[in-house]
Coordinates of C-alpha atoms in Angstrom, one line a residue:
X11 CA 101.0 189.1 166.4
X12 CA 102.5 186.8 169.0
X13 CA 104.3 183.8 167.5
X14 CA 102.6 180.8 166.8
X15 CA 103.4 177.2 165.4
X16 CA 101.7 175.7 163.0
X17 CA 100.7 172.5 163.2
X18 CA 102.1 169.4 161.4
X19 CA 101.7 168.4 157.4
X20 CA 98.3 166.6 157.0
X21 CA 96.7 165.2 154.4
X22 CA 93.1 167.0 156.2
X23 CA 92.2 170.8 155.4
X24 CA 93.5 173.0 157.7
X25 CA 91.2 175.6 159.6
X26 CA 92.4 178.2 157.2
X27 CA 91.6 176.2 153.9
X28 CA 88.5 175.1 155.9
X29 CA 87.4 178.4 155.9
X30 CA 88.7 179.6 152.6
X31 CA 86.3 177.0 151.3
X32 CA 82.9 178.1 152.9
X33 CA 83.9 182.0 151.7
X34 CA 83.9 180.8 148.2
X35 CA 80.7 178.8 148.3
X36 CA 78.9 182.2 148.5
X37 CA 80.8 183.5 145.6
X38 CA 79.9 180.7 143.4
X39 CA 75.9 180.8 144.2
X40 CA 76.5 184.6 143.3
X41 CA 78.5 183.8 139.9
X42 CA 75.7 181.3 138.8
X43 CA 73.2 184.0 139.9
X44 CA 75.0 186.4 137.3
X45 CA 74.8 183.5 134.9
X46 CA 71.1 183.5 135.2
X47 CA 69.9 187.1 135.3
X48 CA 71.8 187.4 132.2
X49 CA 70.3 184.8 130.5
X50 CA 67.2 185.8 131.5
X51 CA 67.8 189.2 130.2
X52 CA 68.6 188.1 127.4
X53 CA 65.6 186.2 126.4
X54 CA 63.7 189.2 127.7
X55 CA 65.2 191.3 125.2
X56 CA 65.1 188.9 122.2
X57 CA 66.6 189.9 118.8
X58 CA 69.7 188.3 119.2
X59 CA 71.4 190.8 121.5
X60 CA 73.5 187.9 122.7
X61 CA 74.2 189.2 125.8
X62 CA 74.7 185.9 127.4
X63 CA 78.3 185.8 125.8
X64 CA 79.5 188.3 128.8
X65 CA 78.5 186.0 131.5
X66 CA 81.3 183.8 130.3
X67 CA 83.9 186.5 132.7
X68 CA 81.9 184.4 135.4
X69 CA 83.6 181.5 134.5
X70 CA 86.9 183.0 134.4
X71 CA 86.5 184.9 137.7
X72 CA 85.7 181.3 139.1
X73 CA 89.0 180.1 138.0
X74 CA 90.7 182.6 139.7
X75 CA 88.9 182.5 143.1
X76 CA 87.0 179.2 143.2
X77 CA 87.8 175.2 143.6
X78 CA 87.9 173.0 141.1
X79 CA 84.6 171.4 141.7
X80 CA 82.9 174.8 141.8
X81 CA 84.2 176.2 138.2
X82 CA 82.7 173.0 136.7
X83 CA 79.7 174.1 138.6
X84 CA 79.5 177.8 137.0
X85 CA 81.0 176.5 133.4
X86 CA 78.0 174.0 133.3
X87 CA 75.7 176.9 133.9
X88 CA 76.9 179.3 131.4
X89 CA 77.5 176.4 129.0
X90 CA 73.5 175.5 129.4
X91 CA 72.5 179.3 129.8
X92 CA 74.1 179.9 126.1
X93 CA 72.4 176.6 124.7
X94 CA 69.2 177.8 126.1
X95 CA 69.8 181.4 124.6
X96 CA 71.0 180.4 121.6
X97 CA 68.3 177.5 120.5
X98 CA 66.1 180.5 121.4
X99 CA 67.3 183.3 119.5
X100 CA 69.3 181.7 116.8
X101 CA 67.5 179.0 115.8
X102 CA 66.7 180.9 112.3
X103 CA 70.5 180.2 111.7
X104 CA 70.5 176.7 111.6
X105 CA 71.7 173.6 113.2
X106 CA 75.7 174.1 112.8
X107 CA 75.9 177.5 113.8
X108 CA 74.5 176.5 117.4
X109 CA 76.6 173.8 117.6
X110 CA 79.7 175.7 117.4
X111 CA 78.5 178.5 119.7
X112 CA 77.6 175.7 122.6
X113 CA 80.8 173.9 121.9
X114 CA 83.1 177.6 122.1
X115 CA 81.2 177.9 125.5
X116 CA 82.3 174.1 126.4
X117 CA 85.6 174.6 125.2
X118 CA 85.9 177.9 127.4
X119 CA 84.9 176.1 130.0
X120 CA 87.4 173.3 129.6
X121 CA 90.2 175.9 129.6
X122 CA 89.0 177.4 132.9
X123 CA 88.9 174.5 134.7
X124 CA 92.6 173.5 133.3
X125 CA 93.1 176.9 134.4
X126 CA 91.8 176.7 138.1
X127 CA 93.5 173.3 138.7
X128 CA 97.3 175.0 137.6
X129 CA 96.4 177.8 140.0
X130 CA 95.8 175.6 142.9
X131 CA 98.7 173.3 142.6
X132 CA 100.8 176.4 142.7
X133 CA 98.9 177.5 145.7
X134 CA 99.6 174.1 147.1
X135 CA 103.1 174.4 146.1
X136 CA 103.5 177.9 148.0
X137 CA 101.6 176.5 150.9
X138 CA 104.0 173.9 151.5
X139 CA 107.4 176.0 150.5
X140 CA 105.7 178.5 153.2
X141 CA 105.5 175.6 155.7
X142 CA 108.8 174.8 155.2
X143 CA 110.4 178.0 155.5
X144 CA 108.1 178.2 158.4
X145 CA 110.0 175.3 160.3
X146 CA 113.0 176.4 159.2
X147 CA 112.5 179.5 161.2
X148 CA 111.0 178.3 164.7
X149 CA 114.4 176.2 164.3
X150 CA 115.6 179.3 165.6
X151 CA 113.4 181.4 167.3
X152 CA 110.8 179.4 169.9
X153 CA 107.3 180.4 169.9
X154 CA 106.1 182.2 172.8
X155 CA 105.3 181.8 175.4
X156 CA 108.3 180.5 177.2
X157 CA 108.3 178.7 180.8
X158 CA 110.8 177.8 183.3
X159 CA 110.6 177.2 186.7
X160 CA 111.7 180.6 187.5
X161 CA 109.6 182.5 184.9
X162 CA 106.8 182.8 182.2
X163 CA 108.2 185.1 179.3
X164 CA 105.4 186.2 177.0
X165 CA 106.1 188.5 174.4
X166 CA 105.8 189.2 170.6
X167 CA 107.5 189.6 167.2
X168 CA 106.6 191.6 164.4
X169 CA 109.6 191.3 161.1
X170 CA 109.4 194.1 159.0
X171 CA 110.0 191.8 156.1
X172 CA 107.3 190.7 154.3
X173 CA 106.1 187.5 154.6
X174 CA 108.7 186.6 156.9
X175 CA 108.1 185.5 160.3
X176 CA 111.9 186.5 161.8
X177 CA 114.1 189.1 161.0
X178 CA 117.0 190.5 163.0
X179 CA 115.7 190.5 166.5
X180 CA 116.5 187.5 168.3
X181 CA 115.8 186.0 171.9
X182 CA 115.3 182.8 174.4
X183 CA 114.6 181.9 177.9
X184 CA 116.4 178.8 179.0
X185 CA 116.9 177.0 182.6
X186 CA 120.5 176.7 183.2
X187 CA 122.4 175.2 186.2
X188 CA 122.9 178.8 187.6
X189 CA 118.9 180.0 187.5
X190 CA 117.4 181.2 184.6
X191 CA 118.8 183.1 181.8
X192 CA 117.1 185.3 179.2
X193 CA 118.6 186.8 176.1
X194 CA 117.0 189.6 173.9
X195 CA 119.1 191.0 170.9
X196 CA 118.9 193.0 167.8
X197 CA 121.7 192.6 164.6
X198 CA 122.3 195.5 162.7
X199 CA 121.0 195.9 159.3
X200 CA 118.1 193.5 157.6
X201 CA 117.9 190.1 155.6
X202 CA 119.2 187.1 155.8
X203 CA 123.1 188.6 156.8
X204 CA 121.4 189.7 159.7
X205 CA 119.2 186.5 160.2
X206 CA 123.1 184.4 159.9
X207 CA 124.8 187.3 162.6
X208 CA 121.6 186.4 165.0
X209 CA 122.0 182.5 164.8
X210 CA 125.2 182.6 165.6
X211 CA 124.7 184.9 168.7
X212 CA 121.5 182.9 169.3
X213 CA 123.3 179.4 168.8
X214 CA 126.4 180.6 171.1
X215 CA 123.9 182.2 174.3
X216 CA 122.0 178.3 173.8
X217 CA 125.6 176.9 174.9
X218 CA 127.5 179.3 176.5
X219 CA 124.4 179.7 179.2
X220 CA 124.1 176.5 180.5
X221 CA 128.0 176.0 180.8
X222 CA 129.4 179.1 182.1
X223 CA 129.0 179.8 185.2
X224 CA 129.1 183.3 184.7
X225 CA 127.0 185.7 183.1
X226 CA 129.4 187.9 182.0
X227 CA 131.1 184.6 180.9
X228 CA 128.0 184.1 178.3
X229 CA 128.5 187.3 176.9
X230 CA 132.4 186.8 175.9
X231 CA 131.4 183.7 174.6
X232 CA 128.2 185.5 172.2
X233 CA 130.8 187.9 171.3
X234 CA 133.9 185.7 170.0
X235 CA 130.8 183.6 168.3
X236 CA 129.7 186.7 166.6
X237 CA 133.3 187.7 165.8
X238 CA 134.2 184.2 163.8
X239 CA 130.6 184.9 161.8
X240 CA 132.1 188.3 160.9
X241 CA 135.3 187.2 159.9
X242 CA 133.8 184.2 157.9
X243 CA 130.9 185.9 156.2
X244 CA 133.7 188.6 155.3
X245 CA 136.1 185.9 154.0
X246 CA 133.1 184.0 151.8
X247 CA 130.4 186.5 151.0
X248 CA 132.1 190.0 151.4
X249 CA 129.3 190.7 154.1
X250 CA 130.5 193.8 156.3
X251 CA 130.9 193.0 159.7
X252 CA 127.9 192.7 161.8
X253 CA 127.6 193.7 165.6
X254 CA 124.2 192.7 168.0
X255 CA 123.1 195.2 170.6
X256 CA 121.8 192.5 173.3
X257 CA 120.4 192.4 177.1
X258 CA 121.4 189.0 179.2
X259 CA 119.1 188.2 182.5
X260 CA 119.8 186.3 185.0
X261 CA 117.6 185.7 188.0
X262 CA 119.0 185.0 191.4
X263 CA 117.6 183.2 193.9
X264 CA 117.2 186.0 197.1
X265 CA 115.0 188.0 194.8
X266 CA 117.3 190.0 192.9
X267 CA 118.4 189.9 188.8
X268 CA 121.6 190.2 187.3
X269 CA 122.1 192.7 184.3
X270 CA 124.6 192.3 181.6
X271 CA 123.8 195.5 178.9
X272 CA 125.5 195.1 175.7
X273 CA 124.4 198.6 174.1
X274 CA 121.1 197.7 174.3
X275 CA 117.3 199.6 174.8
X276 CA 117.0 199.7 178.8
X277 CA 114.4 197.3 180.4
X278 CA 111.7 198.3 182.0
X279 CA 110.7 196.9 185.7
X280 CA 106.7 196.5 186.6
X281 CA 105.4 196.2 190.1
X282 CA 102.6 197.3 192.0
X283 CA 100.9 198.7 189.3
X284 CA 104.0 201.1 188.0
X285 CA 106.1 201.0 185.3
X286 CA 109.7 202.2 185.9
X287 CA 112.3 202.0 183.9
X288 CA 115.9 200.6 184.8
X289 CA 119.0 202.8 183.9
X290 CA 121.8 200.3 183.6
X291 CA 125.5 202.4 185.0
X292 CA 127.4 200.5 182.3
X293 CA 125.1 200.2 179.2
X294 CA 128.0 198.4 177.3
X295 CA 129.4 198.4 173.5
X296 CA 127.5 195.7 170.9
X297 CA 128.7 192.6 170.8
X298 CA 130.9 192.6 168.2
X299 CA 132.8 195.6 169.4
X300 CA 133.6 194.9 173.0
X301 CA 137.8 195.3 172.0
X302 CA 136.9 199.3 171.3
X303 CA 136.1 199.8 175.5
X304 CA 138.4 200.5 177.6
X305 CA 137.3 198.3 180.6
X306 CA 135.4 195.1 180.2
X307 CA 131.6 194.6 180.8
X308 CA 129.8 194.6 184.0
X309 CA 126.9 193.3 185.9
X310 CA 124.2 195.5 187.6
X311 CA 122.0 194.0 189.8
X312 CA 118.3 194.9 190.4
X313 CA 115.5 193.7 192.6
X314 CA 113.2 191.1 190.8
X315 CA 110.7 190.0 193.4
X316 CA 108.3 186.9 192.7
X317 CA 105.6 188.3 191.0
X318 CA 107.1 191.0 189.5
X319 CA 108.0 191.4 186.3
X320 CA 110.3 193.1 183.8
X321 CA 109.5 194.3 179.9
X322 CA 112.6 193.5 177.3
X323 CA 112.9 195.4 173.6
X324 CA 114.2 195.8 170.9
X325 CA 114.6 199.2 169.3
X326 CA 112.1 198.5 166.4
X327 CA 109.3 199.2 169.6
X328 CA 111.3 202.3 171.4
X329 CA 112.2 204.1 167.7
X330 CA 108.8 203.2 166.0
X331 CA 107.5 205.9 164.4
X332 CA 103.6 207.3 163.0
X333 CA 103.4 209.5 159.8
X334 CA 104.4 213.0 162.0
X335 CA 107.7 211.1 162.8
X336 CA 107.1 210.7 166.9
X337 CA 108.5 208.0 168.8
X338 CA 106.2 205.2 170.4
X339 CA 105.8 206.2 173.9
X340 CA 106.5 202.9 175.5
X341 CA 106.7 204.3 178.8
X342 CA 103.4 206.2 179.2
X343 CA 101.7 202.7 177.9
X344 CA 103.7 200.4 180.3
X345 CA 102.5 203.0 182.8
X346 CA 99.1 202.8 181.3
X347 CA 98.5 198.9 181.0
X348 CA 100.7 197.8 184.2
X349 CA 98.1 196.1 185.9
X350 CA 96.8 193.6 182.8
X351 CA 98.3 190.3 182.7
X352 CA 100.7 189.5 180.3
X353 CA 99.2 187.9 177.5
X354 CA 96.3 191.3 178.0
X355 CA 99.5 193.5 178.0
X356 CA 101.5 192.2 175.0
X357 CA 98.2 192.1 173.1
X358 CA 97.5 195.5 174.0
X359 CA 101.2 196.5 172.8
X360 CA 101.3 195.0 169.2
X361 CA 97.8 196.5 168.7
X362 CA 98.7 199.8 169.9
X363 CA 102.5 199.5 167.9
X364 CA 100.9 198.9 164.6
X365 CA 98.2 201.4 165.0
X366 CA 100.7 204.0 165.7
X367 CA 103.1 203.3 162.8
X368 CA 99.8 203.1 160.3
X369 CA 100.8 199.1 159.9
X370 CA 104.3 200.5 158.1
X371 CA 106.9 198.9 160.4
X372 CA 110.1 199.9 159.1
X373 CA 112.0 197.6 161.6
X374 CA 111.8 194.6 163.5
X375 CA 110.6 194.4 166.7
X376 CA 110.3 192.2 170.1
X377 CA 108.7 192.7 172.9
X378 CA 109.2 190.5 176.1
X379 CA 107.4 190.8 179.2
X380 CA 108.8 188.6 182.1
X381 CA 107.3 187.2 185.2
X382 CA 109.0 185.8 188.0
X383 CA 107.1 183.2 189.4
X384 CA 106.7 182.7 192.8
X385 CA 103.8 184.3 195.8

């Protein structure tokens, strides 16, 4: 469930297709089986019960689930089964009638093969649109996990979109002149409005972190970002306005962490084998409606000890529901799993997420668990 790369365009088989191919070998041997044992039955029966003629589904089920190379396989077996059969049973009927039941099985044959090549170049023509919509969306989100010399962030990402590999929920680690900063945010509402609103917080926190020098400062600078996007996608599309509950990090270096909370889920701190989370005093408007507060945003800070680490999420993780409508109790398994490593604990997580919500995620969800490096 973590986010992974694929690799590059090659003209070799990927593992997947590698593997795709050995299922399907067993599938042919058992469609050439059926071939036989109908033929056979068929023989065994005798007066011209012409069974054989239902074995020609194995040639069409080919076509839908096999190569090429194997539908030629099964269509040259049920083409010979059904001369055998026939010159058999039907001889009494004469030369021309044989001939034109062994060339209808050719002929069907013919058609499945033409049939199994157009499925797989549309298959090829998926793969690669997938693979391209696949780049298009590590352009904005980075696969984890991220490193700095201040942290390892692992983490995961489920979208509740199908097929999709990003939704709404955004984030990044990045090492800036001023220690590292971390961003973890979630747009309101779904599709690709949402996926614009998050790119241009995501874009904004990319720049804005490594030239202000103030974390608050990075935040303004998300939030007049956001603001153009509204009034743009308004102006063009007639999108409503967007807003982006977000949490900014920043680690100092005596051991402490600065906390900018932009109506955002709480993080959660573990260390020595306890989870705990961290009530922020000002947990801040969305970006996007700062101008409704009466007082601008603030910074809390918090002790972040090398070795420690903290646990960043989105709201599709703390509201995720199962079929009785209760929450996901994050807390009790932070609390639970505090001692496992992070790539055990994240694993552990999006395990434990989907079996609660029956694999029915209604909303997208991140999960970042950050460890400040150090003895």
């Amino acid at each position: 469930m973590a986010l992974r790369i694929q690799g590059g365009l090659s003209d070799r088989p990927s593992w997947d297709e590698r593997l795709s191919n050995s299922r399907r070998q067993p599938t042919t041997a058992i469609l050439c089986g059926l071939v036989v044992v109908v033929a056979v039955i068929d023989l065994a029966t005798g007066s011209g019960s012409q069974t054989i003629q239902v074995s020609g589904l194995a040639a069409l089920v080919a076509a839908m689930l096999c190569t090429t190379g194997q539908v030629v396989l099964v269509g040259a077996v049920y083409t010979a089964a059904v001369a055998v059969v026939y010159t058999h049973e039907l001889a009494a009927s004469g030369t021309p009638t044989m001939i034109a039941s062994i060339g209808g099985s050719i002929v069907a044959g013919i058609a499945c093969v033409l049939l199994c090549q157009s499925r797989w170049e549309r298959e090829q023509l998926l793969a690669r649109v997938r693979f391209t919509a696949e780049a298009a969306q590590r352009t904005l989100l980075r696969e984890l996990p991220l490193h700095t010399e201040d942290v390892v962030v692992d983490g995961l990402y489920v979208s509740s979109a199908r097929d999709a590999l990003i939704g709404g929920d955004i984030y990044e680690v990045l090492p800036t002149p001023y220690g590292t900063r971390v961003l973890i945010g979630d747009v309101r509402g779904k599709g690709l409005p949402a996926i614009h609103a998050g790119a241009a917080v995501l874009t904004s926190f990319r720049e804005g972190a490594y030239h202000q020098p103030s974390v608050l400062g990075v935040c303004t600078q998300m939030e007049e970002a956001l603001l153009r996007h509204n009034h743009y996608a308004a102006r063009d599309t007639g999108d409503g306005e967007r807003f982006v509950t977000a949490l900014v990090l920043q680690l100092e270096p005596d051991g402490r962490a600065q906390i900018v909370g932009c109506g955002h889920t709480t993080p959660f701190r573990l260390s020595g084998g306890r989870a705990a989370e961290i009530w922020l005093d000002d947990p801040g408007l969305p970006l996007g409606l700062g101008d409704l507060a009466g007082q601008a945003r603030t910074v809390q800070q918090c002790p972040f000890a090398a070795g420690d680490r903290m646990v960043l999420c989105t709201d599709g993780v703390t509201e995720a529901r199962d079929a009785e409508g209760v929450f996901y109790p994050l807390v009790d398994r932070l609390s639970t799993w505090a001692e496992l490593p992070s790539p055990e604990l994240v694993e552990q997580l999006g395990l434990d997420l989907l079996r609660h919500t029956g694999d029915q995620q209604s909303d997208d969800a991140a999960i970042l668990v950050v460890r400040r490096n150090g003895s």
